[in-house]
mmCIF file of C-alpha atoms in Angstrom:
data_model
loop_
_atom_site.group_PDB
_atom_site.id
_atom_site.type_symbol
_atom_site.label_atom_id
_atom_site.label_comp_id
_atom_site.label_asym_id
_atom_site.label_seq_id
_atom_site.Cartn_x
_atom_site.Cartn_y
_atom_site.Cartn_z
ATOM 1 C CA UNK Q 200 110.046 70.604 -33.997
ATOM 2 C CA UNK Q 201 110.840 67.799 -36.412
ATOM 3 C CA UNK Q 202 108.130 65.179 -36.958
ATOM 4 C CA UNK Q 203 108.969 61.873 -35.329
ATOM 5 C CA UNK Q 204 108.689 58.680 -37.334
ATOM 6 C CA UNK Q 205 106.571 55.767 -36.204
ATOM 7 C CA UNK Q 206 108.188 53.230 -33.875
ATOM 8 C CA UNK Q 207 107.749 50.416 -36.373
ATOM 9 C CA UNK Q 208 108.802 52.445 -39.422
ATOM 10 C CA UNK Q 209 110.738 50.588 -42.098
ATOM 11 C CA UNK Q 210 114.349 51.806 -42.282
ATOM 12 C CA UNK Q 211 115.567 53.368 -45.499
ATOM 13 C CA UNK Q 212 117.613 51.332 -47.964
ATOM 14 C CA UNK Q 213 117.037 48.558 -50.421
ATOM 15 C CA UNK Q 214 115.084 48.361 -53.662
ATOM 16 C CA UNK Q 215 111.805 47.133 -52.186
ATOM 17 C CA UNK Q 216 111.860 49.727 -49.404
ATOM 18 C CA UNK Q 217 112.535 52.495 -51.918
ATOM 19 C CA UNK Q 218 109.663 51.271 -54.083
ATOM 20 C CA UNK Q 219 107.342 51.093 -51.072
ATOM 21 C CA UNK Q 220 108.256 54.633 -50.025
ATOM 22 C CA UNK Q 221 107.783 56.128 -53.499
ATOM 23 C CA UNK Q 222 105.776 59.350 -53.427
ATOM 24 C CA UNK Q 223 105.957 59.948 -49.677
ATOM 25 C CA UNK Q 224 108.307 61.950 -47.478
ATOM 26 C CA UNK Q 225 108.635 59.356 -44.703
ATOM 27 C CA UNK Q 226 108.876 55.566 -44.548
ATOM 28 C CA UNK Q 227 105.597 53.761 -44.061
ATOM 29 C CA UNK Q 228 105.046 51.820 -40.840
ATOM 30 C CA UNK Q 229 105.628 48.104 -41.242
ATOM 31 C CA UNK Q 230 102.161 47.324 -39.873
ATOM 32 C CA UNK Q 231 100.564 49.538 -42.523
ATOM 33 C CA UNK Q 232 102.575 47.912 -45.305
ATOM 34 C CA UNK Q 233 101.529 44.430 -44.217
ATOM 35 C CA UNK Q 234 97.898 45.532 -43.864
ATOM 36 C CA UNK Q 235 97.822 47.059 -47.347
ATOM 37 C CA UNK Q 236 99.340 43.942 -48.896
ATOM 38 C CA UNK Q 237 96.833 41.675 -47.148
ATOM 39 C CA UNK Q 238 93.919 43.878 -48.244
ATOM 40 C CA UNK Q 239 95.206 43.766 -51.826
ATOM 41 C CA UNK Q 240 95.391 39.963 -51.641
ATOM 42 C CA UNK Q 241 91.799 39.845 -50.342
ATOM 43 C CA UNK Q 242 90.625 42.017 -53.240
ATOM 44 C CA UNK Q 243 92.392 39.762 -55.749
ATOM 45 C CA UNK Q 244 90.916 36.664 -54.100
ATOM 46 C CA UNK Q 245 87.370 38.040 -54.227
ATOM 47 C CA UNK Q 246 87.815 39.015 -57.872
ATOM 48 C CA UNK Q 247 89.208 35.569 -58.731
ATOM 49 C CA UNK Q 248 86.230 33.859 -57.067
ATOM 50 C CA UNK Q 249 83.758 36.073 -58.920
ATOM 51 C CA UNK Q 250 85.415 35.322 -62.270
ATOM 52 C CA UNK Q 251 85.667 31.598 -61.515
ATOM 53 C CA UNK Q 252 81.913 31.338 -60.915
ATOM 54 C CA UNK Q 253 80.820 33.981 -63.422
ATOM 55 C CA UNK Q 254 79.045 31.491 -65.703
ATOM 56 C CA UNK Q 255 77.100 29.965 -62.809
ATOM 57 C CA UNK Q 256 76.136 33.451 -61.651
ATOM 58 C CA UNK Q 257 74.863 34.441 -65.103
ATOM 59 C CA UNK Q 258 72.908 31.195 -65.508
ATOM 60 C CA UNK Q 259 71.310 31.640 -62.102
ATOM 61 C CA UNK Q 260 70.341 35.233 -62.911
ATOM 62 C CA UNK Q 261 68.800 34.144 -66.197
ATOM 63 C CA UNK Q 262 66.886 31.373 -64.466
ATOM 64 C CA UNK Q 263 65.336 33.925 -62.133
ATOM 65 C CA UNK Q 264 64.214 36.136 -65.030
ATOM 66 C CA UNK Q 265 60.778 35.417 -66.423
ATOM 67 C CA UNK Q 266 61.306 37.022 -69.822
ATOM 68 C CA UNK Q 267 64.536 36.232 -71.675
ATOM 69 C CA UNK Q 268 65.009 39.800 -72.891
ATOM 70 C CA UNK Q 269 68.683 39.756 -71.933
ATOM 71 C CA UNK Q 270 71.003 37.366 -73.739
ATOM 72 C CA UNK Q 271 73.658 35.300 -71.997
ATOM 73 C CA UNK Q 272 76.521 37.180 -73.659
ATOM 74 C CA UNK Q 273 75.134 40.611 -72.762
ATOM 75 C CA UNK Q 274 74.483 39.673 -69.135
ATOM 76 C CA UNK Q 275 77.901 38.033 -68.831
ATOM 77 C CA UNK Q 276 79.568 41.151 -70.216
ATOM 78 C CA UNK Q 277 77.653 43.384 -67.799
ATOM 79 C CA UNK Q 278 78.558 41.193 -64.825
ATOM 80 C CA UNK Q 279 82.214 41.113 -65.873
ATOM 81 C CA UNK Q 280 82.365 44.894 -66.214
ATOM 82 C CA UNK Q 281 80.729 45.277 -62.801
ATOM 83 C CA UNK Q 282 83.346 43.025 -61.201
ATOM 84 C CA UNK Q 283 86.176 44.943 -62.876
ATOM 85 C CA UNK Q 284 84.672 48.301 -61.857
ATOM 86 C CA UNK Q 285 84.340 47.296 -58.198
ATOM 87 C CA UNK Q 286 87.893 45.923 -58.193
ATOM 88 C CA UNK Q 287 89.244 49.101 -59.807
ATOM 89 C CA UNK Q 288 87.488 51.341 -57.282
ATOM 90 C CA UNK Q 289 88.749 49.337 -54.315
ATOM 91 C CA UNK Q 290 92.253 49.162 -55.753
ATOM 92 C CA UNK Q 291 92.239 52.896 -56.445
ATOM 93 C CA UNK Q 292 91.211 53.802 -52.912
ATOM 94 C CA UNK Q 293 93.848 51.403 -51.576
ATOM 95 C CA UNK Q 294 96.496 53.098 -53.734
ATOM 96 C CA UNK Q 295 95.527 56.507 -52.350
ATOM 97 C CA UNK Q 296 95.930 55.137 -48.815
ATOM 98 C CA UNK Q 297 99.360 53.783 -49.737
ATOM 99 C CA UNK Q 298 100.360 57.246 -51.003
ATOM 100 C CA UNK Q 299 99.546 58.818 -47.666
ATOM 101 C CA UNK Q 300 96.044 60.222 -48.225
ATOM 102 C CA UNK Q 301 94.399 59.933 -44.834
ATOM 103 C CA UNK Q 302 90.953 60.844 -46.198
ATOM 104 C CA UNK Q 303 91.122 57.723 -48.404
ATOM 105 C CA UNK Q 304 91.020 55.589 -45.241
ATOM 106 C CA UNK Q 305 87.616 57.059 -44.423
ATOM 107 C CA UNK Q 306 86.446 56.600 -48.018
ATOM 108 C CA UNK Q 307 87.532 52.981 -47.748
ATOM 109 C CA UNK Q 308 85.731 52.533 -44.439
ATOM 110 C CA UNK Q 309 82.496 54.327 -45.394
ATOM 111 C CA UNK Q 310 82.186 53.466 -49.095
ATOM 112 C CA UNK Q 311 84.029 50.197 -49.647
ATOM 113 C CA UNK Q 312 83.200 48.610 -46.300
ATOM 114 C CA UNK Q 313 79.897 50.055 -45.039
ATOM 115 C CA UNK Q 314 78.129 51.016 -48.282
ATOM 116 C CA UNK Q 315 79.776 48.191 -50.207
ATOM 117 C CA UNK Q 316 78.678 45.652 -47.613
ATOM 118 C CA UNK Q 317 75.090 45.940 -48.899
ATOM 119 C CA UNK Q 318 76.144 44.835 -52.385
ATOM 120 C CA UNK Q 319 78.462 42.206 -50.918
ATOM 121 C CA UNK Q 320 75.686 40.683 -48.801
ATOM 122 C CA UNK Q 321 73.334 40.493 -51.788
ATOM 123 C CA UNK Q 322 75.951 38.851 -54.007
ATOM 124 C CA UNK Q 323 77.022 36.391 -51.320
ATOM 125 C CA UNK Q 324 73.394 35.507 -50.513
ATOM 126 C CA UNK Q 325 72.764 34.723 -54.185
ATOM 127 C CA UNK Q 326 76.033 32.811 -54.406
ATOM 128 C CA UNK Q 327 74.852 30.380 -51.722
ATOM 129 C CA UNK Q 328 72.243 29.222 -54.245
ATOM 130 C CA UNK Q 329 74.703 28.091 -56.926
ATOM 131 C CA UNK Q 330 78.150 27.897 -55.219
ATOM 132 C CA UNK Q 331 77.832 27.513 -51.439
ATOM 133 C CA UNK Q 332 81.487 26.566 -50.946
ATOM 134 C CA UNK Q 333 82.776 29.670 -52.718
ATOM 135 C CA UNK Q 334 80.211 31.780 -50.840
ATOM 136 C CA UNK Q 335 81.612 30.568 -47.533
ATOM 137 C CA UNK Q 336 85.131 31.519 -48.644
ATOM 138 C CA UNK Q 337 83.933 34.990 -49.682
ATOM 139 C CA UNK Q 338 82.277 35.454 -46.301
ATOM 140 C CA UNK Q 339 85.555 34.611 -44.574
ATOM 141 C CA UNK Q 340 87.438 37.030 -46.828
ATOM 142 C CA UNK Q 341 84.943 39.818 -46.111
ATOM 143 C CA UNK Q 342 85.366 39.269 -42.379
ATOM 144 C CA UNK Q 343 89.135 39.486 -42.841
ATOM 145 C CA UNK Q 344 88.691 42.717 -44.809
ATOM 146 C CA UNK Q 345 86.709 44.239 -41.944
ATOM 147 C CA UNK Q 346 89.472 43.345 -39.472
ATOM 148 C CA UNK Q 347 92.196 44.663 -41.774
ATOM 149 C CA UNK Q 348 90.239 47.880 -42.333
ATOM 150 C CA UNK Q 349 90.315 48.525 -38.593
ATOM 151 C CA UNK Q 350 94.098 48.028 -38.628
ATOM 152 C CA UNK Q 351 94.397 50.956 -41.053
ATOM 153 C CA UNK Q 352 93.650 53.161 -38.030
ATOM 154 C CA UNK Q 353 96.354 51.690 -35.784
ATOM 155 C CA UNK Q 354 98.397 54.202 -33.715
ATOM 156 C CA UNK Q 355 101.519 53.792 -35.861
ATOM 157 C CA UNK Q 356 99.481 54.437 -39.024
ATOM 158 C CA UNK Q 357 97.800 57.475 -37.486
ATOM 159 C CA UNK Q 358 101.204 58.890 -36.527
ATOM 160 C CA UNK Q 359 102.509 58.366 -40.075
ATOM 161 C CA UNK Q 360 99.529 60.114 -41.674
ATOM 162 C CA UNK Q 361 99.864 63.030 -39.242
ATOM 163 C CA UNK Q 362 103.555 63.289 -40.071
ATOM 164 C CA UNK Q 363 102.856 63.400 -43.803
ATOM 165 C CA UNK Q 364 100.135 66.007 -43.339
ATOM 166 C CA UNK Q 365 102.565 68.228 -41.435
ATOM 167 C CA UNK Q 366 105.222 67.826 -44.110
ATOM 168 C CA UNK Q 367 102.740 68.584 -46.896
ATOM 169 C CA UNK Q 368 101.571 71.722 -45.121
ATOM 170 C CA UNK Q 369 105.198 72.822 -44.675
ATOM 171 C CA UNK Q 370 107.133 71.137 -47.515
ATOM 172 C CA UNK Q 371 110.214 73.365 -47.113
ATOM 173 C CA UNK Q 372 110.729 71.962 -43.618
ATOM 174 C CA UNK Q 373 111.758 68.642 -45.109
ATOM 175 C CA UNK Q 374 115.190 70.114 -45.856
ATOM 176 C CA UNK Q 375 115.777 70.598 -42.132
ATOM 177 C CA UNK Q 376 114.962 67.070 -41.034
ATOM 178 C CA UNK Q 377 117.828 65.141 -39.370
ATOM 179 C CA UNK Q 378 118.952 63.129 -42.446
ATOM 180 C CA UNK Q 379 119.627 66.391 -44.283
ATOM 181 C CA UNK Q 380 121.366 68.536 -41.678
ATOM 182 C CA UNK Q 381 123.182 66.174 -39.335
ATOM 183 C CA UNK Q 382 126.101 65.536 -41.681
ATOM 184 C CA UNK Q 383 126.348 69.071 -43.036
ATOM 185 C CA UNK Q 384 128.619 71.816 -41.766
ATOM 186 C CA UNK Q 385 126.942 74.930 -40.371
ATOM 187 C CA UNK Q 386 126.740 77.646 -43.030
ATOM 188 C CA UNK Q 387 126.665 80.586 -40.613
ATOM 189 C CA UNK Q 388 129.200 79.318 -38.089
ATOM 190 C CA UNK Q 389 126.516 78.490 -35.521
ATOM 191 C CA UNK Q 390 125.679 74.998 -34.386
ATOM 192 C CA UNK Q 391 122.216 73.657 -34.963
ATOM 193 C CA UNK Q 392 119.933 74.173 -31.993
ATOM 194 C CA UNK Q 393 117.480 71.250 -31.686
ATOM 195 C CA UNK Q 394 115.399 73.223 -29.177
ATOM 196 C CA UNK Q 395 114.815 76.198 -31.467
ATOM 197 C CA UNK Q 396 111.151 76.976 -32.191
ATOM 198 C CA UNK Q 397 109.695 75.582 -35.432
ATOM 199 C CA UNK Q 398 109.511 79.042 -36.985
ATOM 200 C CA UNK Q 399 113.268 79.422 -36.608
ATOM 201 C CA UNK Q 400 114.138 76.591 -38.969
ATOM 202 C CA UNK Q 401 115.883 78.041 -41.969
ATOM 203 C CA UNK Q 402 117.361 75.068 -43.799
ATOM 204 C CA UNK Q 403 121.058 74.455 -44.494
ATOM 205 C CA UNK Q 404 121.930 77.827 -45.951
ATOM 206 C CA UNK Q 405 120.288 79.950 -43.305
ATOM 207 C CA UNK Q 406 117.883 81.446 -45.841
ATOM 208 C CA UNK Q 407 114.312 82.018 -44.792
ATOM 209 C CA UNK Q 408 111.751 79.418 -45.758
ATOM 210 C CA UNK Q 409 109.996 80.483 -48.956
ATOM 211 C CA UNK Q 410 106.354 79.728 -49.606
ATOM 212 C CA UNK Q 411 105.495 77.118 -52.207
ATOM 213 C CA UNK Q 412 104.311 78.675 -55.476
ATOM 214 C CA UNK Q 413 102.376 76.164 -57.572
ATOM 215 C CA UNK Q 414 102.210 76.573 -61.356
ATOM 216 C CA UNK Q 415 98.878 77.736 -62.795
ATOM 217 C CA UNK Q 416 96.462 75.141 -64.121
ATOM 218 C CA UNK Q 417 96.621 75.102 -67.954
ATOM 219 C CA UNK Q 418 93.584 75.505 -70.182
ATOM 220 C CA UNK Q 419 93.663 71.833 -71.189
ATOM 221 C CA UNK Q 420 93.428 70.675 -67.571
ATOM 222 C CA UNK Q 421 90.662 73.164 -66.768
ATOM 223 C CA UNK Q 422 88.682 72.129 -69.832
ATOM 224 C CA UNK Q 423 89.210 68.417 -69.122
ATOM 225 C CA UNK Q 424 88.051 68.780 -65.530
ATOM 226 C CA UNK Q 425 85.002 70.809 -66.571
ATOM 227 C CA UNK Q 426 83.988 68.270 -69.228
ATOM 228 C CA UNK Q 427 84.393 65.291 -66.887
ATOM 229 C CA UNK Q 428 82.425 66.939 -64.085
ATOM 230 C CA UNK Q 429 79.694 68.099 -66.476
ATOM 231 C CA UNK Q 430 79.353 64.687 -68.107
ATOM 232 C CA UNK Q 431 79.340 62.851 -64.755
ATOM 233 C CA UNK Q 432 76.615 65.049 -63.261
ATOM 234 C CA UNK Q 433 74.563 64.947 -66.461
ATOM 235 C CA UNK Q 434 74.960 61.162 -66.651
ATOM 236 C CA UNK Q 435 73.690 60.760 -63.095
ATOM 237 C CA UNK Q 436 70.615 62.917 -63.777
ATOM 238 C CA UNK Q 437 69.864 61.098 -67.042
ATOM 239 C CA UNK Q 438 70.260 57.702 -65.362
ATOM 240 C CA UNK Q 439 67.922 58.700 -62.530
ATOM 241 C CA UNK Q 440 65.274 59.757 -65.047
ATOM 242 C CA UNK Q 441 65.439 56.707 -67.312
ATOM 243 C CA UNK Q 442 66.413 54.014 -64.769
ATOM 244 C CA UNK Q 443 62.858 52.588 -64.351
ATOM 245 C CA UNK Q 444 62.558 52.144 -68.130
ATOM 246 C CA UNK Q 445 66.026 50.567 -68.356
ATOM 247 C CA UNK Q 446 65.251 47.994 -65.662
ATOM 248 C CA UNK Q 447 61.866 47.295 -67.223
ATOM 249 C CA UNK Q 448 63.587 46.566 -70.542
ATOM 250 C CA UNK Q 449 65.803 44.062 -68.718
ATOM 251 C CA UNK Q 450 62.801 42.454 -66.991
ATOM 252 C CA UNK Q 451 63.931 43.700 -63.578
ATOM 253 C CA UNK Q 452 61.387 45.244 -61.248
ATOM 254 C CA UNK Q 453 62.562 48.395 -59.525
ATOM 255 C CA UNK Q 454 59.977 48.160 -56.778
ATOM 256 C CA UNK Q 455 60.000 50.375 -53.720
ATOM 257 C CA UNK Q 456 62.276 48.458 -51.357
ATOM 258 C CA UNK Q 457 65.867 47.288 -51.312
ATOM 259 C CA UNK Q 458 66.323 47.168 -55.096
ATOM 260 C CA UNK Q 459 65.261 50.783 -55.512
ATOM 261 C CA UNK Q 460 67.530 52.010 -52.732
ATOM 262 C CA UNK Q 461 70.406 49.928 -54.077
ATOM 263 C CA UNK Q 462 70.109 51.250 -57.638
ATOM 264 C CA UNK Q 463 69.778 54.900 -56.741
ATOM 265 C CA UNK Q 464 72.323 54.621 -53.925
ATOM 266 C CA UNK Q 465 74.889 53.154 -56.328
ATOM 267 C CA UNK Q 466 74.401 56.073 -58.715
ATOM 268 C CA UNK Q 467 74.879 58.626 -55.942
ATOM 269 C CA UNK Q 468 77.926 56.867 -54.434
ATOM 270 C CA UNK Q 469 79.503 56.558 -57.883
ATOM 271 C CA UNK Q 470 78.998 60.269 -58.520
ATOM 272 C CA UNK Q 471 80.545 61.148 -55.154
ATOM 273 C CA UNK Q 472 83.611 59.051 -55.968
ATOM 274 C CA UNK Q 473 83.943 60.784 -59.343
ATOM 275 C CA UNK Q 474 83.705 64.227 -57.711
ATOM 276 C CA UNK Q 475 86.396 63.278 -55.188
ATOM 277 C CA UNK Q 476 88.687 62.162 -58.001
ATOM 278 C CA UNK Q 477 88.049 65.402 -59.899
ATOM 279 C CA UNK Q 478 88.871 67.422 -56.782
ATOM 280 C CA UNK Q 479 92.253 65.755 -56.352
ATOM 281 C CA UNK Q 480 92.983 65.876 -60.082
ATOM 282 C CA UNK Q 481 92.363 69.623 -59.842
ATOM 283 C CA UNK Q 482 95.115 69.641 -57.201
ATOM 284 C CA UNK Q 483 97.447 67.908 -59.700
ATOM 285 C CA UNK Q 484 97.282 64.466 -58.091
ATOM 286 C CA UNK Q 485 98.812 62.081 -60.600
ATOM 287 C CA UNK Q 486 97.517 59.052 -58.694
ATOM 288 C CA UNK Q 487 93.922 60.296 -58.914
ATOM 289 C CA UNK Q 488 94.425 61.033 -62.613
ATOM 290 C CA UNK Q 489 95.455 57.455 -63.392
ATOM 291 C CA UNK Q 490 92.659 56.037 -61.263
ATOM 292 C CA UNK Q 491 90.222 58.124 -63.286
ATOM 293 C CA UNK Q 492 91.761 56.836 -66.523
ATOM 294 C CA UNK Q 493 91.247 53.218 -65.459
ATOM 295 C CA UNK Q 494 87.638 53.902 -64.459
ATOM 296 C CA UNK Q 495 86.997 55.784 -67.704
ATOM 297 C CA UNK Q 496 88.309 52.861 -69.773
ATOM 298 C CA UNK Q 497 86.161 50.369 -67.880
ATOM 299 C CA UNK Q 498 83.152 52.674 -68.230
ATOM 300 C CA UNK Q 499 83.731 52.986 -71.965
ATOM 301 C CA UNK Q 500 83.692 49.227 -72.559
ATOM 302 C CA UNK Q 501 80.698 48.876 -70.254
ATOM 303 C CA UNK Q 502 78.815 51.573 -72.166
ATOM 304 C CA UNK Q 503 79.108 49.709 -75.480
ATOM 305 C CA UNK Q 504 76.535 47.143 -74.332
ATOM 306 C CA UNK Q 505 74.584 49.767 -72.396
ATOM 307 C CA UNK Q 506 74.012 51.767 -75.590
ATOM 308 C CA UNK Q 507 71.966 48.895 -77.041
ATOM 309 C CA UNK Q 508 69.600 48.896 -74.091
ATOM 310 C CA UNK Q 509 69.513 52.700 -74.053
ATOM 311 C CA UNK Q 510 68.314 52.940 -77.662
ATOM 312 C CA UNK Q 511 65.722 50.213 -77.003
ATOM 313 C CA UNK Q 512 64.343 52.285 -74.121
ATOM 314 C CA UNK Q 513 64.343 55.593 -75.975
ATOM 315 C CA UNK Q 514 66.126 57.238 -78.866
ATOM 316 C CA UNK Q 515 66.567 60.331 -76.703
ATOM 317 C CA UNK Q 516 68.109 58.308 -73.876
ATOM 318 C CA UNK Q 517 70.459 56.512 -76.254
ATOM 319 C CA UNK Q 518 71.574 59.770 -77.857
ATOM 320 C CA UNK Q 519 72.191 61.432 -74.489
ATOM 321 C CA UNK Q 520 74.140 58.391 -73.265
ATOM 322 C CA UNK Q 521 76.398 58.485 -76.334
ATOM 323 C CA UNK Q 522 76.958 62.247 -76.010
ATOM 324 C CA UNK Q 523 77.881 62.056 -72.309
ATOM 325 C CA UNK Q 524 80.284 59.191 -72.971
ATOM 326 C CA UNK Q 525 81.976 61.161 -75.764
ATOM 327 C CA UNK Q 526 82.294 64.162 -73.446
ATOM 328 C CA UNK Q 527 83.939 61.962 -70.790
ATOM 329 C CA UNK Q 528 86.413 60.631 -73.365
ATOM 330 C CA UNK Q 529 87.222 64.143 -74.561
ATOM 331 C CA UNK Q 530 87.761 65.382 -71.007
ATOM 332 C CA UNK Q 531 89.944 62.388 -70.141
ATOM 333 C CA UNK Q 532 92.116 62.935 -73.217
ATOM 334 C CA UNK Q 533 92.579 66.600 -72.273
ATOM 335 C CA UNK Q 534 93.804 65.532 -68.830
ATOM 336 C CA UNK Q 535 96.631 63.543 -70.472
ATOM 337 C CA UNK Q 536 97.788 65.870 -73.245
ATOM 338 C CA UNK Q 537 101.385 67.189 -72.970
ATOM 339 C CA UNK Q 538 100.356 70.511 -71.375
ATOM 340 C CA UNK Q 539 98.446 68.715 -68.606
ATOM 341 C CA UNK Q 540 101.276 66.243 -68.088
ATOM 342 C CA UNK Q 541 103.759 69.098 -67.756
ATOM 343 C CA UNK Q 542 101.497 70.846 -65.239
ATOM 344 C CA UNK Q 543 101.317 67.715 -63.077
ATOM 345 C CA UNK Q 544 105.102 67.297 -63.200
ATOM 346 C CA UNK Q 545 105.762 70.962 -62.441
ATOM 347 C CA UNK Q 546 103.345 70.914 -59.518
ATOM 348 C CA UNK Q 547 104.961 67.792 -58.076
ATOM 349 C CA UNK Q 548 108.387 69.422 -58.476
ATOM 350 C CA UNK Q 549 107.212 72.620 -56.767
ATOM 351 C CA UNK Q 550 105.956 70.652 -53.783
ATOM 352 C CA UNK Q 551 109.302 68.981 -53.284
ATOM 353 C CA UNK Q 552 111.845 70.613 -50.919
#
C-alpha cells in the first residue's frame, strides 16, 4: 500500500516549493508550512523585543541588586547570550519539525512551551516594571505561540509525519510510489497491480527490495560524540556543585523556592536537549549536527564571561570550567572533520532510494 499524501499537501514544482520540501520524501501540508512560518515570525518578534529593551532590563536588574558585584557590561553580555541561546534552541527545534521529525513536536510542546513558559512568565512579569507596553505585546505573542503549537498536531500534519515515518522505515519503497512507476514500462511484461500486498512491491526492475546498509561510524565521529557527551554531563555535575557559590558571587540568593527550582531545572533541561542532539548526531543527522554547532558557538562566547566569575568563586571551579569547554570544542571540531562529513553524506545517500 502506498502512503497517501495529505489533502492540503503542496503540489510539486517551483523553486520555493522545492526549497520547502528539501530533505523530506513528501510535500509538507500547506497548513504546517504556514504554521511553521508564523511560529518563526513569533520567535523573531520576541527576540527583537528583548534586544530592543535589553538596556532597560539590565538597568532594572542592577537596581534590584544590593551589591554592585556585577558590572553593567558583564550583565548585558550575559543577558544577550541568554536571549541568543533561547532563540537558537527554539529555532533548532522548529527546524527539526520542518524536516519531518515528529518527536521534535513533543519537544517543542513540553520544553519550549510548558517548561519554557516558567521562564517566559518571569521575564514578562519583570518587563511590566520597566516596559509595560512591550510586555503586553510579548504576552499576546506567547498566546499566539500556544495556539500555533496546537496547530502542529492538526490531522493533515499528523498524516504527513506518519507518511514520512513509514517511508523512513522502508526507504526502498519510495521507488514504487506513483510518480516513479506510473510513466514507466513494465520490466517483466506484467502490468502493475495496485492491489498487491505491500510485501510484493519490487520496484521498477522487479528486483527484490534490499535492506539499507548504513556506513560504519568513523573514529572521528565516535570520539567527537564521546567528548561532547562527557563534557556536557561533567559540566552539569560541576554546575550543580558550584551553583550556590556562583549565585552568591553575583549577589543572587538561591533560596529554596522558585529560583532554586528554576536554576536546577534549567540545567537538567539543557542537558536533556544536549543528549537528544547527541543521539540524533549519532544517527548521522546533519540538521542536529548544525544545531549543535550553533549552540556550541553561543556557549563558547557565553563562557568567556563565565570564566571570570568561575575563577572568583574557586580556582578549581574555574579550571574545570575551562577544561570542559575545551573538551566541547575538541568534540565539536571532530564532528566536522572531513571523515565525519563524509560519513554523514554517505549515510544520507544510503537512506535514499
